[in-house]
Coordinates of C-alpha atoms and ligand atoms in Angstrom, one line a residue:
M1 CA 119.7 70.2 77.0
A2 CA 122.7 72.0 75.6
Y3 CA 124.6 72.4 78.8
D4 CA 125.1 70.5 82.1
L5 CA 125.7 73.7 84.0
L6 CA 124.8 77.3 83.6
V7 CA 126.9 79.7 85.7
V8 CA 125.4 83.2 86.2
G9 CA 128.3 85.7 86.8
S10 CA 132.0 85.5 85.9
G11 CA 133.4 86.8 89.2
L12 CA 135.7 84.5 91.2
F13 CA 132.9 82.3 92.5
G14 CA 131.4 81.7 89.1
A15 CA 134.8 81.4 87.3
V16 CA 136.2 78.9 89.8
T17 CA 133.0 76.8 89.8
A18 CA 132.9 76.8 86.0
Y19 CA 136.6 75.7 85.9
K20 CA 136.0 72.9 88.4
A21 CA 132.9 71.7 86.5
K22 CA 134.8 71.7 83.2
Q23 CA 137.5 69.6 84.8
Q24 CA 134.8 67.1 85.8
G25 CA 133.9 66.8 82.1
L26 CA 130.7 69.0 82.4
N27 CA 129.6 71.2 79.5
V28 CA 129.4 74.7 81.0
L29 CA 127.9 78.1 79.9
V30 CA 128.8 81.3 81.7
V31 CA 126.6 84.3 81.3
E32 CA 127.8 87.7 82.5
K33 CA 125.8 90.9 82.7
R34 CA 128.8 93.3 82.4
H35 CA 130.9 94.0 79.3
H36 CA 133.9 92.2 80.9
L37 CA 134.8 89.1 82.9
G38 CA 136.0 88.9 86.5
G39 CA 133.3 90.7 88.5
N40 CA 134.9 93.1 90.9
I41 CA 138.5 92.0 90.4
Y42 CA 138.5 93.3 86.8
C43 CA 141.5 95.5 85.9
E44 CA 141.7 98.1 83.1
D45 CA 144.9 99.1 81.5
N46 CA 145.9 102.8 81.4
D47 CA 149.1 103.0 79.4
G48 CA 150.9 100.4 81.4
I49 CA 149.1 100.9 84.8
K50 CA 146.7 98.2 85.9
V51 CA 143.7 100.1 87.3
H52 CA 141.6 98.1 89.8
K53 CA 138.3 99.3 88.4
Y54 CA 136.2 98.3 91.4
G55 CA 138.5 99.2 94.2
A56 CA 141.8 98.0 95.6
H57 CA 142.1 94.2 95.5
I58 CA 145.0 92.7 97.4
F59 CA 145.2 88.9 97.4
H60 CA 146.0 87.5 100.8
T61 CA 145.4 84.0 102.3
S62 CA 146.7 81.4 104.7
N63 CA 145.0 78.7 102.7
K64 CA 147.8 76.8 100.9
E65 CA 145.4 75.0 98.6
V66 CA 143.9 78.3 97.4
W67 CA 147.4 79.9 97.1
D68 CA 148.7 77.0 95.0
F69 CA 145.6 77.1 92.9
V70 CA 145.8 80.7 91.9
N71 CA 149.6 80.5 91.4
G72 CA 148.8 77.8 88.8
F73 CA 147.3 80.5 86.6
V74 CA 149.3 83.7 87.4
D75 CA 152.5 84.9 89.1
F76 CA 152.2 87.2 92.1
N77 CA 154.5 90.0 93.1
R78 CA 155.5 90.6 96.7
F79 CA 153.2 93.5 97.4
T80 CA 152.4 94.0 101.1
N81 CA 149.5 96.2 101.9
S82 CA 150.5 98.9 104.4
P83 CA 148.0 101.7 104.1
L84 CA 148.2 105.1 105.8
A85 CA 145.4 107.0 107.5
L86 CA 145.1 110.7 107.3
S87 CA 143.2 112.1 110.3
K88 CA 143.0 115.8 111.4
G89 CA 145.9 116.7 109.2
K90 CA 148.3 114.0 110.4
L91 CA 149.4 110.7 108.8
Y92 CA 149.3 107.4 110.9
N93 CA 150.3 103.9 110.0
L94 CA 147.8 101.1 109.7
P95 CA 146.8 98.5 110.9
F96 CA 147.0 99.5 114.6
N97 CA 150.5 98.7 115.6
M98 CA 153.5 100.1 117.5
N99 CA 154.1 102.7 114.8
T100 CA 150.5 104.0 115.3
F101 CA 150.8 103.9 119.1
A102 CA 154.1 105.8 118.9
Q103 CA 152.6 108.4 116.6
I104 CA 149.5 108.9 118.8
W105 CA 150.8 108.6 122.3
G106 CA 154.6 109.0 121.9
V107 CA 155.1 105.5 123.5
K108 CA 158.2 103.5 122.9
T109 CA 157.5 100.0 124.2
P110 CA 154.7 97.5 123.8
K111 CA 154.0 97.6 127.5
Q112 CA 153.5 101.4 127.5
A113 CA 151.0 101.0 124.6
L114 CA 149.2 98.0 126.2
D115 CA 148.8 99.9 129.5
I116 CA 147.1 102.8 127.8
I117 CA 144.8 100.5 125.8
E118 CA 143.9 98.4 128.8
E119 CA 143.0 101.6 130.7
Q120 CA 140.8 102.8 127.8
R121 CA 139.1 99.4 127.3
R122 CA 137.7 99.2 130.8
G123 CA 134.4 100.8 129.8
V124 CA 133.4 97.8 127.8
K125 CA 132.1 94.9 129.9
G126 CA 131.3 91.4 128.5
E127 CA 131.0 90.5 124.9
P128 CA 130.9 93.6 122.6
Q129 CA 127.4 94.0 121.1
N130 CA 128.2 96.4 118.3
L131 CA 131.1 97.9 116.3
E132 CA 131.7 100.8 118.7
Q133 CA 132.0 98.5 121.7
Q134 CA 134.2 96.1 119.7
A135 CA 136.5 98.8 118.5
I136 CA 136.9 100.2 122.0
A137 CA 137.5 96.7 123.4
L138 CA 140.1 96.2 120.8
V139 CA 142.1 99.4 120.7
G140 CA 140.7 101.8 123.3
K141 CA 138.8 105.1 123.0
D142 CA 141.6 107.4 121.6
I143 CA 142.1 105.2 118.5
Y144 CA 138.4 104.6 118.1
E145 CA 137.8 108.4 118.0
L146 CA 140.9 109.3 115.9
L147 CA 140.9 106.5 113.3
I148 CA 137.7 104.5 113.4
K149 CA 134.5 106.3 114.2
E150 CA 134.3 108.8 111.3
Y151 CA 135.7 106.5 108.7
T152 CA 133.3 103.7 109.7
E153 CA 130.3 106.0 109.7
K154 CA 131.2 107.3 106.2
Q155 CA 131.8 103.8 104.9
W156 CA 128.6 102.3 106.2
G157 CA 126.3 105.3 106.4
R158 CA 125.3 104.1 109.9
D159 CA 126.1 104.9 113.5
C160 CA 128.9 102.6 114.9
K161 CA 126.4 101.5 117.5
D162 CA 124.1 100.1 114.8
L163 CA 126.8 98.1 113.0
P164 CA 127.9 94.5 113.7
A165 CA 131.0 93.9 115.7
F166 CA 132.6 91.5 113.2
I167 CA 133.4 94.3 110.6
I168 CA 136.2 95.7 112.8
K169 CA 137.6 92.3 113.9
R170 CA 139.0 92.0 110.3
L171 CA 141.8 94.5 111.2
P172 CA 144.9 93.2 113.0
L173 CA 146.1 94.7 116.3
R174 CA 149.8 94.3 116.8
F175 CA 152.4 95.2 119.5
T176 CA 155.2 95.1 117.0
F177 CA 156.5 97.7 114.5
D178 CA 154.9 96.0 111.5
N179 CA 152.6 97.8 109.1
N180 CA 151.4 94.8 107.2
Y181 CA 147.6 95.1 107.0
F182 CA 147.1 91.4 106.9
N183 CA 148.2 88.5 109.1
D184 CA 148.0 85.9 106.3
T185 CA 150.9 83.7 105.2
Y186 CA 150.7 84.6 101.5
Q187 CA 150.1 88.0 100.0
G188 CA 150.5 89.7 96.6
I189 CA 149.0 91.1 93.4
P190 CA 149.2 89.2 90.1
V191 CA 152.0 90.8 88.1
D192 CA 149.8 91.4 85.1
G193 CA 146.7 92.2 87.1
Y194 CA 143.7 89.9 87.8
N195 CA 142.3 89.5 84.2
P196 CA 144.7 86.7 83.2
L197 CA 143.5 84.7 86.3
I198 CA 139.9 84.9 85.2
E199 CA 140.8 84.2 81.5
G200 CA 142.8 81.2 82.6
L201 CA 139.9 79.8 84.7
L202 CA 137.4 80.3 81.8
A203 CA 139.6 79.1 79.0
G204 CA 137.7 76.8 76.7
I205 CA 134.4 77.6 78.4
D206 CA 131.4 79.1 76.5
V207 CA 130.8 82.7 77.8
E208 CA 128.1 85.2 76.9
M209 CA 128.8 88.8 78.1
N210 CA 126.4 91.7 78.2
T211 CA 123.7 89.2 79.2
D212 CA 121.5 89.8 82.2
F213 CA 120.2 86.3 83.2
L214 CA 117.3 87.7 85.1
K215 CA 115.9 89.4 82.0
Q216 CA 115.8 86.0 80.2
K217 CA 115.6 83.6 83.1
A218 CA 113.3 81.0 81.6
H219 CA 115.3 80.8 78.3
Y220 CA 118.6 80.4 80.1
Q221 CA 117.3 78.0 82.8
A222 CA 116.0 75.8 80.0
L223 CA 119.5 75.5 78.5
A224 CA 121.1 73.6 81.4
K225 CA 120.3 70.9 83.9
E226 CA 121.7 72.9 86.9
V227 CA 122.3 76.6 87.6
V228 CA 124.9 78.3 89.7
Y229 CA 123.7 81.8 90.4
T230 CA 126.2 84.4 91.8
G231 CA 124.0 87.6 91.5
P232 CA 122.0 89.2 94.3
I233 CA 119.7 86.7 95.9
D234 CA 116.8 89.2 96.4
A235 CA 116.9 90.0 92.7
Y236 CA 116.6 86.3 91.8
Y237 CA 113.3 86.2 93.7
D238 CA 112.1 89.5 92.2
F239 CA 112.5 91.1 95.7
C240 CA 109.4 89.2 96.9
F241 CA 110.2 89.9 100.5
G242 CA 111.7 93.3 100.0
K243 CA 115.1 94.7 99.0
L244 CA 118.3 93.9 100.9
D245 CA 120.5 97.0 101.7
Y246 CA 124.0 97.3 100.2
R247 CA 126.6 100.0 100.2
S248 CA 127.7 101.2 96.8
L249 CA 130.8 103.1 95.9
H250 CA 131.6 105.9 93.5
F251 CA 135.2 106.0 92.1
N252 CA 136.5 109.3 90.9
T253 CA 139.4 108.0 88.8
Q254 CA 141.9 110.5 87.3
R255 CA 145.0 110.3 85.3
L256 CA 147.6 112.7 86.5
E257 CA 150.7 113.8 84.6
Q258 CA 153.1 113.3 87.5
D259 CA 154.9 110.1 88.4
N260 CA 154.1 109.8 92.1
Y261 CA 151.0 111.3 93.7
Q262 CA 150.9 109.9 97.3
G263 CA 153.8 107.5 97.6
N264 CA 151.6 104.6 98.6
A265 CA 149.0 102.4 97.1
V266 CA 146.3 103.2 99.7
V267 CA 145.7 106.3 101.9
N268 CA 142.6 106.3 104.1
Y269 CA 140.8 109.6 104.7
I270 CA 139.2 109.4 108.1
D271 CA 137.6 112.8 108.6
K272 CA 133.9 113.1 108.0
E273 CA 134.4 116.4 106.1
V274 CA 136.1 114.5 103.3
A275 CA 133.5 112.6 101.2
Y276 CA 135.9 109.8 100.2
T277 CA 137.3 107.1 102.4
R278 CA 140.3 106.1 100.4
V279 CA 142.6 107.3 97.6
I280 CA 144.2 104.5 95.7
E281 CA 147.2 105.1 93.5
H282 CA 147.1 102.1 91.2
K283 CA 150.7 102.0 90.0
H284 CA 152.0 101.2 93.5
F285 CA 150.3 97.8 93.4
A286 CA 152.8 96.7 90.7
L287 CA 156.0 97.8 92.4
D288 CA 157.8 98.1 89.0
T289 CA 155.7 100.5 87.0
N290 CA 158.0 103.2 85.6
T291 CA 155.5 105.5 83.9
K292 CA 155.7 109.3 83.9
H293 CA 152.0 109.5 84.7
T294 CA 149.9 108.0 87.5
V295 CA 146.2 107.0 88.0
I296 CA 144.4 107.6 91.3
S297 CA 140.9 106.8 92.4
E298 CA 139.0 108.5 95.2
E299 CA 136.5 106.0 96.6
S300 CA 133.3 107.5 98.1
P301 CA 130.7 105.2 99.7
L302 CA 127.0 105.8 99.2
E303 CA 123.8 103.8 99.9
W304 CA 122.9 101.4 97.1
R305 CA 119.9 102.2 94.9
E306 CA 118.7 100.7 91.6
G307 CA 121.2 101.5 88.8
L308 CA 124.3 101.4 91.1
E309 CA 126.7 98.5 91.7
R310 CA 126.2 96.6 94.9
Y311 CA 129.6 96.5 96.7
Y312 CA 129.1 95.6 100.4
P313 CA 126.3 93.7 102.0
V314 CA 125.0 95.5 105.2
N315 CA 125.0 92.6 107.6
D316 CA 123.0 94.3 110.4
D317 CA 120.1 92.6 112.2
K318 CA 117.4 93.9 109.9
N319 CA 119.0 92.8 106.7
M320 CA 120.2 89.4 108.1
Q321 CA 116.5 88.6 109.0
L322 CA 115.5 89.5 105.5
Y323 CA 118.4 87.5 104.0
K324 CA 117.4 84.4 106.0
R325 CA 114.0 84.5 104.4
Y326 CA 115.5 84.4 100.9
R327 CA 118.0 81.8 102.0
Q328 CA 115.1 79.6 103.2
L329 CA 113.3 80.1 99.9
S330 CA 116.5 79.1 98.0
K331 CA 116.7 75.8 99.8
G332 CA 113.5 74.8 98.1
T333 CA 114.5 76.0 94.6
E334 CA 115.6 72.9 92.9
A335 CA 118.6 72.7 90.5
V336 CA 119.6 76.3 91.4
H337 CA 122.6 76.8 93.7
F338 CA 123.5 80.2 95.2
G339 CA 127.1 81.2 95.8
G340 CA 129.5 84.2 96.2
R341 CA 129.2 87.5 97.9
L342 CA 125.9 88.7 96.4
A343 CA 124.0 85.4 96.4
E344 CA 125.2 84.6 100.0
Y345 CA 125.0 88.3 101.1
K346 CA 128.4 87.9 102.7
Y347 CA 131.4 90.1 103.3
Y348 CA 133.8 87.7 101.5
D349 CA 137.5 88.1 100.7
M350 CA 138.7 86.6 97.4
D351 CA 140.5 83.6 99.0
K352 CA 137.3 82.8 101.0
V353 CA 135.2 82.9 97.8
I354 CA 137.6 80.6 96.1
A355 CA 137.6 78.2 99.0
S356 CA 133.8 78.3 99.1
A357 CA 133.7 77.5 95.3
F358 CA 136.0 74.5 96.0
H359 CA 133.7 73.3 98.7
F360 CA 130.6 73.8 96.6
S361 CA 132.3 71.9 93.6
K362 CA 133.3 69.0 95.8
R363 CA 129.7 68.7 97.2
F364 CA 127.6 69.2 94.2
L365 CA 129.5 68.6 91.0
Ligands
FAD401 P1 131.5 89.3 92.0 O1 132.9 89.7 91.8 O2 130.6 90.4 92.4 O3 130.9 88.6 90.7 C1 129.5 88.4 90.5 C2 129.3 88.6 89.0 O4 128.0 88.2 88.7 C3 129.6 90.0 88.5 O5 130.5 90.0 87.4 C4 128.2 90.4 88.1 O6 128.2 91.3 87.0 C5 127.5 89.1 87.7 N1 126.0 89.2 87.7 C6 125.3 89.6 88.7 N2 124.0 89.5 88.4 C7 123.9 89.0 87.2 C8 122.9 88.6 86.2 N3 121.6 88.8 86.6 N4 123.2 88.1 85.0 C9 124.5 87.9 84.7 N5 125.5 88.2 85.5 C10 125.3 88.7 86.7 N6 138.9 90.8 98.6 C11 140.2 90.5 98.9 O7 140.5 89.3 99.2 N7 141.1 91.5 99.0 C12 140.8 92.8 98.8 O8 141.7 93.6 98.9 C13 139.5 93.1 98.5 N8 139.1 94.4 98.3 C14 137.8 94.7 97.9 C15 137.5 96.0 97.7 C16 136.2 96.4 97.4 C17 135.9 97.8 97.2 C18 135.2 95.3 97.3 C19 133.8 95.7 97.0 C20 135.5 94.0 97.5 C21 136.8 93.7 97.9 N9 137.2 92.3 98.0 C22 138.5 92.1 98.4 C23 136.2 91.2 97.9 C24 136.2 90.6 96.5 O9 135.8 91.6 95.6 C25 135.2 89.5 96.5 O10 135.6 88.5 97.4 C26 135.1 88.8 95.1 O11 135.2 89.6 94.0 C27 133.7 88.1 95.1 O12 133.5 87.3 93.9 P2 132.1 86.9 93.5 O13 132.2 86.0 92.4 O14 131.3 86.4 94.7 O15 131.3 88.3 93.2
UDP402 N1 138.3 100.8 109.4 C1 138.4 102.0 110.1 N2 139.5 102.9 109.8 C2 140.3 102.6 108.8 C3 140.2 101.4 108.1 C4 139.2 100.5 108.4 O1 137.6 102.3 111.0 O2 141.2 103.4 108.5 C5 137.2 100.0 109.8 C6 135.9 100.3 109.0 O3 134.8 100.0 109.8 C7 136.0 99.2 107.9 C8 136.5 98.0 108.6 O4 137.5 98.6 109.5 O5 134.7 99.0 107.3 C9 137.2 97.0 107.7 O6 138.2 97.6 107.0 P1 138.8 97.0 105.7 O7 140.0 97.8 105.3 O8 139.0 95.6 105.9 O9 137.6 97.3 104.7 P2 137.4 96.8 103.2 O10 138.8 96.8 102.6 O11 136.7 95.5 103.2 O12 136.6 97.9 102.6

């Protein structure tokens, strides 16, 4: 056989696994369906502005091993994500913190804010069973109605009562005046965008782009002893149990001949009357881009259908039952390993995907 390992997909899971395999002395081939490397962290240059082609990607982690690893390939700037939310004509700070509470209720102290939230939380008894209950248990009814309900229902295309509670647990709740969206120890954006990270990981490794593995499965599988597959798990099995649901996104990306459009990298649009959930102004990720123009992307969620990119797994009960059947099947598929957000049908951040590829490499390579 020509290769020890075939890696399907050049996103973070595939690229980190390929890198680790090469370090072990394995001969690796990576195949990638798209015309570029990096999966969803890919950036496109627009006259000096790094455009996050598949949505805002902010690196944040508390895992020192992961942080040291990525810093071995690229330098990071000190970007701190502090998005704003526009709801009913007014701007609010995110995540939910003392600035938000002061803007909504006019409170001045943590105690005043906590008293209001405690009062509004009372309706939820016991362990929250869905996103609505979880949100109210976390921040109370006012914030749920002003900043969560409409955004979430747009994002997921489902009622908050039908969504899993864990989605909202991602967001910090703070009783300090601190607009940092993440609690992690380390945070930043690679100063030259994410492409050099992937190029560094895949340096010296054979790569075939514009290649859909599933269209030539037998041919590629015969080239290597083992396969790491990072595409959608249901597609690998030709949807034999049915299709998993995903949310897709449409990005309306525009170049504007003005130097500063919204004064912040990310502004969330909560109201259901606005089709998009976020507007990203890419130059603000870099902190030092002095261009006369700017590039913005309006991000609109929609249900995934054939021909669109799969962005978010929909981890509700129905889909998790279906995923488990594929997962069970994959355990019996010899010499093929499934990893990453599509193959594991998991809402994974970048650092977690890297940590998972480390774990996989230690166990199997
Ligand atoms: P992917 O990046 O999806 O890579 C899979 C690759 O496999 C793709 O390149 C695909 O083309 C290829 N592929 C699939 N099928 C085939 C096939 N049949 N043949 C060949 N190739 C194939 N994480 C953060 O930490 N911070 C953020 O701010 C953040 N923001 C995000 C915003 C959005 C809108 C989204 C959707 C995700 C965000 N993430 C963020 C998550 C992050 O994108 C993922 O953690 C990471 O990209 C997952 O890497 P992966 O390798 O698992 O998947
Ligand atoms: N969310 C919300 N209002 C906001 C931002 C987020 O209700 O202004 C909710 C929404 O349900 C979303 C979840 O919090 O799906 C997680 O938000 P995050 O910003 O982490 O989403 P991602 O960046 O993964 O799209």
